[in-house]
Amino acid sequence: MEFAHTSVLLDECIEGLAIKPDGVYVDGTLGGAGHSIEIAKRLGEKGILIGIDRDKDAIEAATRRLEPFKEHIRIVRSNYGQIGEVLNKEKINAVDGILLDLGVSSFQLDNEERGFSYRFDGKLDMRMDDRDLLTAEEIVNTYTEEELTRIIRDYGEERFAGKIASNICSYRRKTPIKTAFELNEIIASSIPARMRATGGHPSKRTFQAIRIECNRELEVLKDSLDTMISLLNPKGRLCIITFHSLEDRIVKTAFRNAENPCTCPPSFPVCVCGKKPLGHAVNRKPILPSEEEIGENKRAKSAKLRIFEKA
């Protein structure tokens, strides 16, 4: 299966990075290299692009597609959360721009063997990196009812999280849950019929929650933002595309804290902690896809782009 993915907010990201021909850039979610190709096109003789992805299929596809620019490209199979270690191995101390596209690729969603989608009766896998040990199947079959409720409620924002978790535990006491369609049936039986008729597929939120837990998506994002900002050169930019409110909230909070890191109590007349602003958010409100882009790619509908510039 060919690795296919339509890059979201492509023009907006390229503009947001403010690419310099001799700059050093990192695409932390390389995917099918849609964004990276456009970055590479704008690099001069001394420009460098580091592409990072933990999905082996993405690495293989991106390597082929970036072949014309290979003199400027270094591709690394890793998690963007390890960006500091990646750059250290490449003997790079700071960069001029970092891009993250936090969406799941169309290839991952449309490949039955990867187990990301409720649309196919595949195994419950959902790992972005097949070297990781934790799978969706293990989460569904071994997590406690309380853990499942928390994950489905917090990561999926599912109002029927408790009932879904309870029914999962009841089902698995008889036989392990192995496939997406088995899980679909459990979820559907947990949601009132009148609610199933609206709001899209009843499994959407639960599958999202399990995927986020399986890949530690929110933890990795939250733990790496300060590091990424610290790795930027002056005037360097960090561009992040999020796809749901939990991600966007983490990014918005991190940018706000970097803008105003002062920890002094509000009652203090002047700052005494000595912490200075690290930069500023380029856009106060997130940049959204146009109606035209949404019409061409429905998966862009929930995308939000935020940009931070280092002081």
Coordinates of N, CA and C in Angstrom, one line a residue, residues 28 30 50-60 63 74-80 82 86 89-90 114 127-132:
G28 N 9.4 17.4 12.5 CA 9.4 16.4 13.5 C 8.3 15.3 13.3
L30 N 7.5 13.7 10.0 CA 7.9 13.6 8.5 C 6.8 13.1 7.7
I50 N 16.2 18.2 8.8 CA 16.2 17.0 9.5 C 14.7 16.5 9.5
G51 N 14.5 15.3 9.0 CA 13.2 14.7 9.0 C 13.1 13.6 10.0
I52 N 12.1 13.7 11.0 CA 12.0 12.7 12.0 C 10.6 12.0 11.9
D53 N 10.6 10.7 12.0 CA 9.3 10.0 12.2 C 9.5 8.7 12.8
R54 N 8.6 8.2 13.5 CA 8.7 6.9 14.2 C 8.1 5.7 13.4
D55 N 7.4 6.1 12.3 CA 6.7 5.1 11.5 C 7.6 4.6 10.4
K56 N 8.0 3.3 10.3 CA 8.9 2.9 9.3 C 8.4 3.0 7.9
D57 N 7.1 2.9 7.7 CA 6.5 3.1 6.4 C 6.7 4.6 6.0
A58 N 6.5 5.5 6.9 CA 6.7 6.9 6.6 C 8.2 7.2 6.2
I59 N 9.1 6.6 6.9 CA 10.5 6.8 6.7 C 10.8 6.3 5.3
E60 N 10.3 5.1 4.9 CA 10.6 4.6 3.6 C 10.0 5.5 2.5
T63 N 11.9 8.9 2.3 CA 13.2 8.8 1.8 C 13.2 8.8 0.2
R74 N 18.5 14.9 6.1 CA 18.9 13.8 7.0 C 17.7 13.3 7.6
I75 N 17.4 12.0 7.4 CA 16.2 11.4 7.8 C 16.5 10.4 9.0
V76 N 15.7 10.6 10.1 CA 16.0 9.8 11.3 C 14.7 9.1 11.8
R77 N 14.8 7.8 12.0 CA 13.6 7.2 12.6 C 13.7 7.3 14.1
S78 N 12.8 8.2 14.6 CA 12.8 8.5 16.1 C 11.4 9.2 16.4
N79 N 11.2 9.5 17.6 CA 10.1 10.2 18.0 C 10.5 11.7 18.2
Y80 N 9.7 12.6 17.7 CA 10.1 14.0 17.9 C 10.3 14.4 19.3
Q82 N 12.3 13.1 21.1 CA 13.8 12.9 21.3 C 14.5 13.9 20.4
V86 N 18.4 13.7 18.8 CA 18.6 13.6 17.4 C 19.6 14.7 16.9
K89 N 23.2 14.1 18.0 CA 23.9 13.1 17.1 C 24.3 13.7 15.8
E90 N 23.5 14.7 15.3 CA 23.8 15.3 14.0 C 24.7 16.5 14.2
R114 N -2.8 -1.7 10.2 CA -2.3 -0.9 11.3 C -3.3 -0.8 12.5
R127 N -0.2 1.2 17.0 CA 1.2 1.7 17.2 C 1.7 2.5 16.0
M128 N 2.2 3.7 16.3 CA 2.8 4.5 15.2 C 4.3 4.0 15.0
D129 N 4.8 3.3 16.0 CA 6.1 2.7 15.9 C 6.0 1.3 16.3
D130 N 6.2 0.3 15.4 CA 5.9 -1.1 15.7 C 7.0 -1.7 16.6
R131 N 8.0 -0.9 17.0 CA 9.0 -1.3 17.9 C 8.5 -1.2 19.4
D132 N 7.4 -0.4 19.5 CA 6.8 -0.2 20.9 C 6.1 -1.4 21.3

